[in-house]
Short mmCIF file of C-alpha atoms in Angstrom, two decimals:
data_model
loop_
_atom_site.label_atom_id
_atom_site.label_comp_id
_atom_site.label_asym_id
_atom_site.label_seq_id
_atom_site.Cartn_x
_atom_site.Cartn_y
_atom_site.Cartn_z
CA UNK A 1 134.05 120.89 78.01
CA UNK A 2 136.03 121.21 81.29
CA UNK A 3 134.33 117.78 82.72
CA UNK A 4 135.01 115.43 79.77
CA UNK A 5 138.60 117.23 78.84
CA UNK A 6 139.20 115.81 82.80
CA UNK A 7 138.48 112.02 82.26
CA UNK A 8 140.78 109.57 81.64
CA UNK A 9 140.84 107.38 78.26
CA UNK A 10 139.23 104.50 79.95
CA UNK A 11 136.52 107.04 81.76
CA UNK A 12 135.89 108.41 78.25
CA UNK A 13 134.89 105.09 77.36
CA UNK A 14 132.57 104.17 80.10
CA UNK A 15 131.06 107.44 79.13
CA UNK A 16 130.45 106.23 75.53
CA UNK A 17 129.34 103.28 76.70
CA UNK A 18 126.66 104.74 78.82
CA UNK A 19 125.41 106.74 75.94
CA UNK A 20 125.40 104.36 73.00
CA UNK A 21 123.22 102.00 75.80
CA UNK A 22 121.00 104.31 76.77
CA UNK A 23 120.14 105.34 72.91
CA UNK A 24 118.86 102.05 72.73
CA UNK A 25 122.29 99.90 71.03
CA UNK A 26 122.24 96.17 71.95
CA UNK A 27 125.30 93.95 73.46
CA UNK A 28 126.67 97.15 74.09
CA UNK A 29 130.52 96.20 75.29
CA UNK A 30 133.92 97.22 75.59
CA UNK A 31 136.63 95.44 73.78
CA UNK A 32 139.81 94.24 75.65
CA UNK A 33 142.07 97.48 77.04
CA UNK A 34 144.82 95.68 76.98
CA UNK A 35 145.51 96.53 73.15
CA UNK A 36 144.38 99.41 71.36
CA UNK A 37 143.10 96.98 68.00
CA UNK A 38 141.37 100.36 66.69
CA UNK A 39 137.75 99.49 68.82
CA UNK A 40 137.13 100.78 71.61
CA UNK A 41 133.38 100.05 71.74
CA UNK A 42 131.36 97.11 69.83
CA UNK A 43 127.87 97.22 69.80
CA UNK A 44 125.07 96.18 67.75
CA UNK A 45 121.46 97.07 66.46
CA UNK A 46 118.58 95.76 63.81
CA UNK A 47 117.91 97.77 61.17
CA UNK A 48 114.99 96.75 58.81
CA UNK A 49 115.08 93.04 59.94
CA UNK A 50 118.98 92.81 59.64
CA UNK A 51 120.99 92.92 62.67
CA UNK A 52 124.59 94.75 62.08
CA UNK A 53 127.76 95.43 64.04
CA UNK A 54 129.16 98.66 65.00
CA UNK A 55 133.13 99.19 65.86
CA UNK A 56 133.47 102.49 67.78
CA UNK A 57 136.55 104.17 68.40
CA UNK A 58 136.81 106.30 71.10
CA UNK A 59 139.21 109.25 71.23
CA UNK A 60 140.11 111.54 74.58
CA UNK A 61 142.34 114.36 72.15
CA UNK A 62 141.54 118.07 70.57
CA UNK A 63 142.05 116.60 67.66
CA UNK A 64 141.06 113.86 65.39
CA UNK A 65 142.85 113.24 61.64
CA UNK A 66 142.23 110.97 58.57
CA UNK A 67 144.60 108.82 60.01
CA UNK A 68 142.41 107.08 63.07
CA UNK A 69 139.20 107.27 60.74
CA UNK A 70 141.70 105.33 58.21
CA UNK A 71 142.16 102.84 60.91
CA UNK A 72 139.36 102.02 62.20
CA UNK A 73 138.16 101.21 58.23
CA UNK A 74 140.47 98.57 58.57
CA UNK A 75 139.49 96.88 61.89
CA UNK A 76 135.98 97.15 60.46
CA UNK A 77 137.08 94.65 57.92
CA UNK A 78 138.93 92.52 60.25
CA UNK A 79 136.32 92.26 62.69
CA UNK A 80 134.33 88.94 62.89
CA UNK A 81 130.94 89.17 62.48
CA UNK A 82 128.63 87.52 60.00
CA UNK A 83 126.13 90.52 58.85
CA UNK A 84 126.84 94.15 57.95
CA UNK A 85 129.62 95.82 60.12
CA UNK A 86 129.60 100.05 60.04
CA UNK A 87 132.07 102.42 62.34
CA UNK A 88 132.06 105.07 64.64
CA UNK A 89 134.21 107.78 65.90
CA UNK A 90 133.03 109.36 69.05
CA UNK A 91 135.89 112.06 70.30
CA UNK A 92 135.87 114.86 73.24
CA UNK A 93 137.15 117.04 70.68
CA UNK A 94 137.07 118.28 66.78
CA UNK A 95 137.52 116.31 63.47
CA UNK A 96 139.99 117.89 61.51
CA UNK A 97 138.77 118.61 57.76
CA UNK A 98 140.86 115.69 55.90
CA UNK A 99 139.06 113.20 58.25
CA UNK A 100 135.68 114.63 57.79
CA UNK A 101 136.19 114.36 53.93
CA UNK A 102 137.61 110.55 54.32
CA UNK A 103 133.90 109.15 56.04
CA UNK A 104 132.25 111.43 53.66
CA UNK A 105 133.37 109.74 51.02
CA UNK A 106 132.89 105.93 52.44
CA UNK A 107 129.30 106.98 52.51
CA UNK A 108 129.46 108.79 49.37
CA UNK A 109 130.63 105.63 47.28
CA UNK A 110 128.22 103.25 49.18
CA UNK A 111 131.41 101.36 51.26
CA UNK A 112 130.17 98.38 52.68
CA UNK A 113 131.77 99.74 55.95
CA UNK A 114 130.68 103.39 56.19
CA UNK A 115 132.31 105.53 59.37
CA UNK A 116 130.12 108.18 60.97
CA UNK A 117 131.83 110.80 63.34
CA UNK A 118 130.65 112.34 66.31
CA UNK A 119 132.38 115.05 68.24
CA UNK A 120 132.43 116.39 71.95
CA UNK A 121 129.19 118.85 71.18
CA UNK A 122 127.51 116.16 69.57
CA UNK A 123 128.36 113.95 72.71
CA UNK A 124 126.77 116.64 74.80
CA UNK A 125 123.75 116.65 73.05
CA UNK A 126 122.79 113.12 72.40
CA UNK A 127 124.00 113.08 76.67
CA UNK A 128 121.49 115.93 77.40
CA UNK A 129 118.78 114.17 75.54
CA UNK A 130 119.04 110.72 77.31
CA UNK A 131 119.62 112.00 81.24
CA UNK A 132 123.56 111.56 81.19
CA UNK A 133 124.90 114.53 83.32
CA UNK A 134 128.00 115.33 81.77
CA UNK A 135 128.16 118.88 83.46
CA UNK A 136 128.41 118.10 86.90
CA UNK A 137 131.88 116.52 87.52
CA UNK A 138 130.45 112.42 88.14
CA UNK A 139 128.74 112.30 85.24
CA UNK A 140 126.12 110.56 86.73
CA UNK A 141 122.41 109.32 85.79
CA UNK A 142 120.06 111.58 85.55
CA UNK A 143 116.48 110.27 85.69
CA UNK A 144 112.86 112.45 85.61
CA UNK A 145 110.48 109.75 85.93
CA UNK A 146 108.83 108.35 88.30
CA UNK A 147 106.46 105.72 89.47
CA UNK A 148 103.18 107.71 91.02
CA UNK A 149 103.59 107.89 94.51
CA UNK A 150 99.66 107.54 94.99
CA UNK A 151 96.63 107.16 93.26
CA UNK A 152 95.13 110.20 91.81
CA UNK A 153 91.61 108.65 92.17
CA UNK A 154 92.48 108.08 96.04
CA UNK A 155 92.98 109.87 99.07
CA UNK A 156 97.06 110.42 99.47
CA UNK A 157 96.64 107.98 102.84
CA UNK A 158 94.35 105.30 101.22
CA UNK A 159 96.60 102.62 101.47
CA UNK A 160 96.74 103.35 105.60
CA UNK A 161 92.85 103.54 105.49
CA UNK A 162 93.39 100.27 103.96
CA UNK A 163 95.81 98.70 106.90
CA UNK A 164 93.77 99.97 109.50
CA UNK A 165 90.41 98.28 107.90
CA UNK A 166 90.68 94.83 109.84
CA UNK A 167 91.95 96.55 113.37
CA UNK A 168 89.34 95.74 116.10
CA UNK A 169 87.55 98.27 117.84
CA UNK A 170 87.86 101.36 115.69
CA UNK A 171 87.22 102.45 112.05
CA UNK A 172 88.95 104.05 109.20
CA UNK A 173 86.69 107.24 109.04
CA UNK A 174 87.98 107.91 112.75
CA UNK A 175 91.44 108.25 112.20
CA UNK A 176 93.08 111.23 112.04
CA UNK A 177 95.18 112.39 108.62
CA UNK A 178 98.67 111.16 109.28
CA UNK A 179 101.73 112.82 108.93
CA UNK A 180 103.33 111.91 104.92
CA UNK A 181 106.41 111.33 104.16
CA UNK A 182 107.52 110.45 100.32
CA UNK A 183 111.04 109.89 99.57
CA UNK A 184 111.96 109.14 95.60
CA UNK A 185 114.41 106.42 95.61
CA UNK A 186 116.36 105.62 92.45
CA UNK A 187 115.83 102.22 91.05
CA UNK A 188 117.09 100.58 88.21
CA UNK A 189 115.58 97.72 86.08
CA UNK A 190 118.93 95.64 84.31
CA UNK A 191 117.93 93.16 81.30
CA UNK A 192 121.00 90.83 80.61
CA UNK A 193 122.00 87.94 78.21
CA UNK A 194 124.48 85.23 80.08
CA UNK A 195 125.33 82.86 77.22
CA UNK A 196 128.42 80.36 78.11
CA UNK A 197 129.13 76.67 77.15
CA UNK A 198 131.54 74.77 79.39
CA UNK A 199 133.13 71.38 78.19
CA UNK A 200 135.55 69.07 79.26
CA UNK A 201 136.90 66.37 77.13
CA UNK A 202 133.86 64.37 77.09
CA UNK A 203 132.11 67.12 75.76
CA UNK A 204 129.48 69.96 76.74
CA UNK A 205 128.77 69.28 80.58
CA UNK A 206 127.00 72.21 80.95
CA UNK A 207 125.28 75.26 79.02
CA UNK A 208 123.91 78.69 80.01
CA UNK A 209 121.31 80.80 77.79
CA UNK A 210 119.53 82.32 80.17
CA UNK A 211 118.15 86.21 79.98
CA UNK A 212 117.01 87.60 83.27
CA UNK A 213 115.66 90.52 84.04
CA UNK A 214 115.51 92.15 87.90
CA UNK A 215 115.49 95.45 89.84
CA UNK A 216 118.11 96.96 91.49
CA UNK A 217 117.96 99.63 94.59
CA UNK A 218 120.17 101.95 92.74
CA UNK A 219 121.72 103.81 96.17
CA UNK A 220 125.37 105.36 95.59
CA UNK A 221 127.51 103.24 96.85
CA UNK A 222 125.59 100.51 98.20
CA UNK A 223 123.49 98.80 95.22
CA UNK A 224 120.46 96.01 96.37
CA UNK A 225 118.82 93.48 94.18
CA UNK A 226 115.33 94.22 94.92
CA UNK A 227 112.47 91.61 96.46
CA UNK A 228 110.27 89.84 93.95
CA UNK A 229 107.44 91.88 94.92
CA UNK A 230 109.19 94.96 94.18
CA UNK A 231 110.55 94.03 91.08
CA UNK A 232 107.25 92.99 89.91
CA UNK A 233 105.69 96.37 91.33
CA UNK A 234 108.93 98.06 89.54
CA UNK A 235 108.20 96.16 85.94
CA UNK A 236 104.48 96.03 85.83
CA UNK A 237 104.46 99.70 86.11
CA UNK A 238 107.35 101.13 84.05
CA UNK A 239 104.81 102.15 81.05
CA UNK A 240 102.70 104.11 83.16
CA UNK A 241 105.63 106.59 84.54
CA UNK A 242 105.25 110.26 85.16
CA UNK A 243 107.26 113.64 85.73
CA UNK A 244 108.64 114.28 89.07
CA UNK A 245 107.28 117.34 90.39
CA UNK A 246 108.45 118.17 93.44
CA UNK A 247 106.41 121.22 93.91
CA UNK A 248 102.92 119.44 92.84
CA UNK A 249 104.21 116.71 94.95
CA UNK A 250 104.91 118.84 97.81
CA UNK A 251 100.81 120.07 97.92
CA UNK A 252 100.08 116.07 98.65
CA UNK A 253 102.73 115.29 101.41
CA UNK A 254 104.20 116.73 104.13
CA UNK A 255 107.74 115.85 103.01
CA UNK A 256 109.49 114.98 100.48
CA UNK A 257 113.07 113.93 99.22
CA UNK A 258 114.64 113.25 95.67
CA UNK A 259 117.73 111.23 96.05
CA UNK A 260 120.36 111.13 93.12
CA UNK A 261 121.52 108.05 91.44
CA UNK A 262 125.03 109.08 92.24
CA UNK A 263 127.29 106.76 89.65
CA UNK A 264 127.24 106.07 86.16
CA UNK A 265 125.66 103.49 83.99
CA UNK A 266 128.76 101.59 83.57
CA UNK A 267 129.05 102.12 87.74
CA UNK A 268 126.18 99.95 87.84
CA UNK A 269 126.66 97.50 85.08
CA UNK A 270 129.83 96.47 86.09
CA UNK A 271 128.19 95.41 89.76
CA UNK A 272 125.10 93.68 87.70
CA UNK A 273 127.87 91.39 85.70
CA UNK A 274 129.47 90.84 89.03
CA UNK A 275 125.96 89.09 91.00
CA UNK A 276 125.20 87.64 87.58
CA UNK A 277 128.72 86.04 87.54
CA UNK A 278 128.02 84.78 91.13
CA UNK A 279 124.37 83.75 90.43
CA UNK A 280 125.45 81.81 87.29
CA UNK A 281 128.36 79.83 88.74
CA UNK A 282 127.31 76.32 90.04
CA UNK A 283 129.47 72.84 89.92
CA UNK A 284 128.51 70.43 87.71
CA UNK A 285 129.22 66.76 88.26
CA UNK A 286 129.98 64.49 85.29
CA UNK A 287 131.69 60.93 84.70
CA UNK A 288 134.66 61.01 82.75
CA UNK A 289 135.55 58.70 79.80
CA UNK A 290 137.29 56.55 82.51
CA UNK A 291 134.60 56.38 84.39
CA UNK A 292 135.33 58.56 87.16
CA UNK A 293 133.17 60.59 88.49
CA UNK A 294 134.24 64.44 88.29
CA UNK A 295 132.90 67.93 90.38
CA UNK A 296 133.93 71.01 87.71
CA UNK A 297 132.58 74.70 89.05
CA UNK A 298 131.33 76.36 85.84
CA UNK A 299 131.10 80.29 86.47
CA UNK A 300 130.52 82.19 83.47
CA UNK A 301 133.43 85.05 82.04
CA UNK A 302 132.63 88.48 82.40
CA UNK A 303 132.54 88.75 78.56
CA UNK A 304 129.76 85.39 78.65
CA UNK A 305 127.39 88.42 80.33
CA UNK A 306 126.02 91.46 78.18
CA UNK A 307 123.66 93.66 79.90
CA UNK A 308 121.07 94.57 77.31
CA UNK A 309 119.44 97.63 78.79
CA UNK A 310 119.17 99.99 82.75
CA UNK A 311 116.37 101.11 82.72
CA UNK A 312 116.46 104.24 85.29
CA UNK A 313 113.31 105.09 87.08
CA UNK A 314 112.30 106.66 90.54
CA UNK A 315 110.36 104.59 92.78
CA UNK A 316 108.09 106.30 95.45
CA UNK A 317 109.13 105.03 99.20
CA UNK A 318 106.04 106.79 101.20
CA UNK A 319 106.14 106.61 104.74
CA UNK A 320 102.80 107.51 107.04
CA UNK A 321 102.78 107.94 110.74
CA UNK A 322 99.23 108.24 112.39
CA UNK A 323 99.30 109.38 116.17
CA UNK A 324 96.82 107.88 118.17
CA UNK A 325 97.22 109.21 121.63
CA UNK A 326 100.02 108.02 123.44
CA UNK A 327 101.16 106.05 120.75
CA UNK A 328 102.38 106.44 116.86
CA UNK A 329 102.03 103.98 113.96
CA UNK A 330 103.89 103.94 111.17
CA UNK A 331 103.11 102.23 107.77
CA UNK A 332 105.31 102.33 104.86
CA UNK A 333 105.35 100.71 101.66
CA UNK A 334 106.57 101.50 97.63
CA UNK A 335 103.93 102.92 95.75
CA UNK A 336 102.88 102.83 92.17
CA UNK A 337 99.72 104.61 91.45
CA UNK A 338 96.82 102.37 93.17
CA UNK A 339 99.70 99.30 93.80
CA UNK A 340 101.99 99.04 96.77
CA UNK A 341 104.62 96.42 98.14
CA UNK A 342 104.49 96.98 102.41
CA UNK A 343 107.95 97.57 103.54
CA UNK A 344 107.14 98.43 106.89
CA UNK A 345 103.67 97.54 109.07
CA UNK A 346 103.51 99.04 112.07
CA UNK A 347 99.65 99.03 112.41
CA UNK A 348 99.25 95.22 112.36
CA UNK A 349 102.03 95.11 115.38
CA UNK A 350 101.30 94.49 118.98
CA UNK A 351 103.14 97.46 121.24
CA UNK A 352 103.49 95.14 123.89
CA UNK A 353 105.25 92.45 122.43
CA UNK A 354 106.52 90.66 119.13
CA UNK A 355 103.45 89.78 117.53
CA UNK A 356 103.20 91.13 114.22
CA UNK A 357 101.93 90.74 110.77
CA UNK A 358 98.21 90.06 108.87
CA UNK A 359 96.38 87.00 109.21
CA UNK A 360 96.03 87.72 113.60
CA UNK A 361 93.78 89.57 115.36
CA UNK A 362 94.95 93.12 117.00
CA UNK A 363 92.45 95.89 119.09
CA UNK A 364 92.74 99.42 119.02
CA UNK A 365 92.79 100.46 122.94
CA UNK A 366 91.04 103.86 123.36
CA UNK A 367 92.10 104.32 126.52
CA UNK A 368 95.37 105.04 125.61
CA UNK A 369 96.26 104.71 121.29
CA UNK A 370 97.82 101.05 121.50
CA UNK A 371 97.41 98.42 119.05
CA UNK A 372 97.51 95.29 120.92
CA UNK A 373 97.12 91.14 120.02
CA UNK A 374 94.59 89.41 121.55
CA UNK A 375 97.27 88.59 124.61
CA UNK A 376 97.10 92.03 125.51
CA UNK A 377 93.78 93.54 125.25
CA UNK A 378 91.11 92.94 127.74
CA UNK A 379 87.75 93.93 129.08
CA UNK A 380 86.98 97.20 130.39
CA UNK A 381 84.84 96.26 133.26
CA UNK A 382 82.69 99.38 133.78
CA UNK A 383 82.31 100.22 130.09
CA UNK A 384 82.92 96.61 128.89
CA UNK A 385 84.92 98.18 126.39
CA UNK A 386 88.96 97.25 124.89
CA UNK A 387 91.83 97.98 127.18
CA UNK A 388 95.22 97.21 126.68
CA UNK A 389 96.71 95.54 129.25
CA UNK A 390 99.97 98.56 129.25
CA UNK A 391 97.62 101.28 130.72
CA UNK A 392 94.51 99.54 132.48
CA UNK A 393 94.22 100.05 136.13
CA UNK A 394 93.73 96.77 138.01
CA UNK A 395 92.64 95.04 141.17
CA UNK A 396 91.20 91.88 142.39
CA UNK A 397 87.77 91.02 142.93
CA UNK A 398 85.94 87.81 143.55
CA UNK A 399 89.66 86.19 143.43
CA UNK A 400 89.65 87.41 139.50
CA UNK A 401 91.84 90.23 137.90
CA UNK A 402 89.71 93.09 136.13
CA UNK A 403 90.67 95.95 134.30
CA UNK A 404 89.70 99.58 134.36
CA UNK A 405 90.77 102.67 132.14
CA UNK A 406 91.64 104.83 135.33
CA UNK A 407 90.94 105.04 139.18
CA UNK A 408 88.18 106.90 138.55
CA UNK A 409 86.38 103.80 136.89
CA UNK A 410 88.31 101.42 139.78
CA UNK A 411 87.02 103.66 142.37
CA UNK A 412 83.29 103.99 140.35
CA UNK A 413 82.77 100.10 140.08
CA UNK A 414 84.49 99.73 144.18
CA UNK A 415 81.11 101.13 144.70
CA UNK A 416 79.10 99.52 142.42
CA UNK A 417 80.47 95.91 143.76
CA UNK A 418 79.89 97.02 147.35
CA UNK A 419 76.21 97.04 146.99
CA UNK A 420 75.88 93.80 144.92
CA UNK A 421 74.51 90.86 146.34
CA UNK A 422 76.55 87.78 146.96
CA UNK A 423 75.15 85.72 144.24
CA UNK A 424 76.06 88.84 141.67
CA UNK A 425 79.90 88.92 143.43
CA UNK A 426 80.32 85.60 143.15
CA UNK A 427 79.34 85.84 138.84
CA UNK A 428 82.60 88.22 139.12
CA UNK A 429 84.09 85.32 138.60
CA UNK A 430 82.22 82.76 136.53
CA UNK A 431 84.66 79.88 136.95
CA UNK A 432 84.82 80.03 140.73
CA UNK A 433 81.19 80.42 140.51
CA UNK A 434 80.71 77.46 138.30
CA UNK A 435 82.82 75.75 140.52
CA UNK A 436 81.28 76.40 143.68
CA UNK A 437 78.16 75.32 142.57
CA UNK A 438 79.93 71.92 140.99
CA UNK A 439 81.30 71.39 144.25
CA UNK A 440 78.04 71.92 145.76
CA UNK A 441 76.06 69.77 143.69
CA UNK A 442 78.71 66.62 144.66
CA UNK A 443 78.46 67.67 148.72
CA UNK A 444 74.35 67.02 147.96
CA UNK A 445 74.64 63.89 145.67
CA UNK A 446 77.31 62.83 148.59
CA UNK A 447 74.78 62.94 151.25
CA UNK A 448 72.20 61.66 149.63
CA UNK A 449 74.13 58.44 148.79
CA UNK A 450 75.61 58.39 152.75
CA UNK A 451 71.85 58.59 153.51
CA UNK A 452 70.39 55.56 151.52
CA UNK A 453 68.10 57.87 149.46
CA UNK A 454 70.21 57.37 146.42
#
């Protein structure tokens, strides 16, 4: 028991406060530290249609006696809370016999506020059975679920077939298989109750009930509120979660990586009171009984907030890179089984400049790999074929600019234009053409009115 013996008294109760949350206990909170009232931990949970307190005390010693189970009997009666209130005593260590015989016989007589006692093995257990490393020093979440990171029905790169379906000029069956990358990112989805009233002496001026419900990018360190479109690709999918396994997994990509969630549950629910705080506060403006009009900034306490559940869970980050000649394009995007959110498009991207994103129109070059918008790709003029304007060859004829995969097709149509005819040089350059024969036409009509005949 080397890791818990090491934590402090307030540790040991974020511990027990990860563990009683992740069994499934609701308004799972820690009372006050700064006076040891005999709970440590309140909590609560329905049982047959009746909803019912529980007072945990929470002791970091060897040793527990009759003496703190006596105690906490007492704050159990003390406590406020209308419905059935029943105790806990969650230690690191061993119940001496005197104390196990007290709770035995609270239960044993039917006392309306039975104690039950847990010990350091038991803590281990119930830890082990919920994904709460308490082995490895951080005592961290562990999490073996994930969200699929493709669709077993589908090809691994369907979702690139996919992007590259409305690209000009070449088609999905023609690409290559791209290089796979799938990286399991830890994720968390936080349901939380903000309840607060705020008055002033003309009464309520403003009230918060309000659950919410969003993801978080769970990264040690540096936690994220997730998009919308995540979160909803996060939620919708929770039910339909499955084993990681990295060796199955590493048959379908390339590469992989399992990142670790790196901090406890408390770690994290203590920075998901924190943005609630901050998303809840607003000013309010009301008129006083004077008449006076007043600005008050409401921000809910910390104890207004209860997180009701974190729900840990892996979420699939695959990355694809398809090399196309000269040129590689990634796509990336979260995946849940046959869904995905896009986090990064590099096929619908112009490699010339910053035109990106669905809805325009870009051309595979074959000349050279690019992906190019329409202000980039031209006419091949000996194989009348898409060429970026990055790699074509070009020169001047008939006063116009044309474009040519290499010098051999330069040098090829240099021929070719040699031997035309002046009326099939001239169409080398249909507006001067059309213009020159404009212009023409008006000399003609000119004359013909100089003349008299018109």
């Amino acid at each position: 028991m080397a890791v818990l013996d090491d934590l402090s008294g307030f540790e040991f109760e974020d511990v027990v406060e990860d563990v009683f949350r992740n069994l499934g206990y609701e308004n799972v909170r820690q009372a006050e530290r700064t006076a040891d009232e005999g709970r440590d931990v309140i909590m609560e949970e329905v049982v047959d249609g009746t909803r019912r307190a529980i007072i945990v005390e929470c002791k970091h010693t060897d040793t527990v006696g009759r003496p703190v189970v006596q105690k906490l009997h007492s704050a159990i009666a003390t406590f406020d809370f209308e419905g059935p209130k029943h105790g806990m005593v969650v230690t690191t260590g061993r119940f001496t016999n005197p104390a196990q015989e007290y709770a035995t016989r609270l239960q044993q007589n039917d006392d309306p506020h039975p104690i039950e006692l847990l010990d350091g093995e038991d803590l281990r257990e119930i830890a082990d059975e919920i994904g709460l490393d308490l082995y490895n020093g951080r005592i961290e979440i562990l999490c073996d679920e994930t969200l699929r990171p493709y669709d077993p029905a589908a090809d691994v790169d369907a979702a690139v077939a996919e992007a590259f379906r409305d690209i000009e000029n070449i088609e999905a069956a023609d690409l290559p298989a791209p290089y796979s990358e799938a990286t399991f990112r830890p994720v968390l989805a936080v349901t939380a109750d903000t309840n607060a009233v705020f008055e002033t002496s003309v009464g309520v001026i403003h009230r918060i009930n309000e659950r919410t419900r969003f993801v978080v990018h769970a990264d040690r360190g540096h936690p994220q509120v997730a998009d919308d479109d995540v979160a909803t690709l996060v939620t919708e999918n929770l039910h339909a979660t499955i084993d990681i396994d990295t060796d199955r997994f590493g048959e379908v990509f390339d590469e992989i990586e399992e990142r670790r969630f790196g901090q406890t549950q408390t770690d994290y629910k203590e920075w998901a009171v924190d943005r609630l705080q901050d998303f809840h506060t607003t000013t309010v403006t009301y008129t006083g009984d004077n008449n006076v009009t007043y600005n008050k900034t409401c921000e809910p306490n910390r104890s207004d907030i209860s997180v009701q559940s974190i729900e840990p869970v892996y979420l699939p980050e695959v990355r694809h890179t398809t090399d196309l000649k000269e040129y590689t394009h990634p796509y990336e995007y979260y995946a849940a089984g046959p869904s995905w959110v896009t986090a990064e498009d590099g096929i619908h991207r112009c490699v010339h400049c910053d035109t990106s994103g669905v809805g325009k129109t870009y051309t595979y070059c074959p000349n050279c790999g690019a992906i190019a918008c329409d202000s980039h790709i031209k006419t091949e003029r000996l194989k009348q074929e898409p060429v970026c304007t990055g790699c074509a060859v070009t020169e001047r004829f008939a006063l116009k600019t044309k474009y040519f995969y290499d010098e051999g097709n330069l040098e090829a149509f240099r021929e070719e234009y040699t031997d035309m005819s002046i009326h099939e040089k001239a169409m080398e350059n249909k507006l001067l053409a059309g213009a020159s024969v404009v212009a023409a036409l008006l000399v003609v009509i000119g004359l013909l009115v100089i003349g008299g005949v018109i």
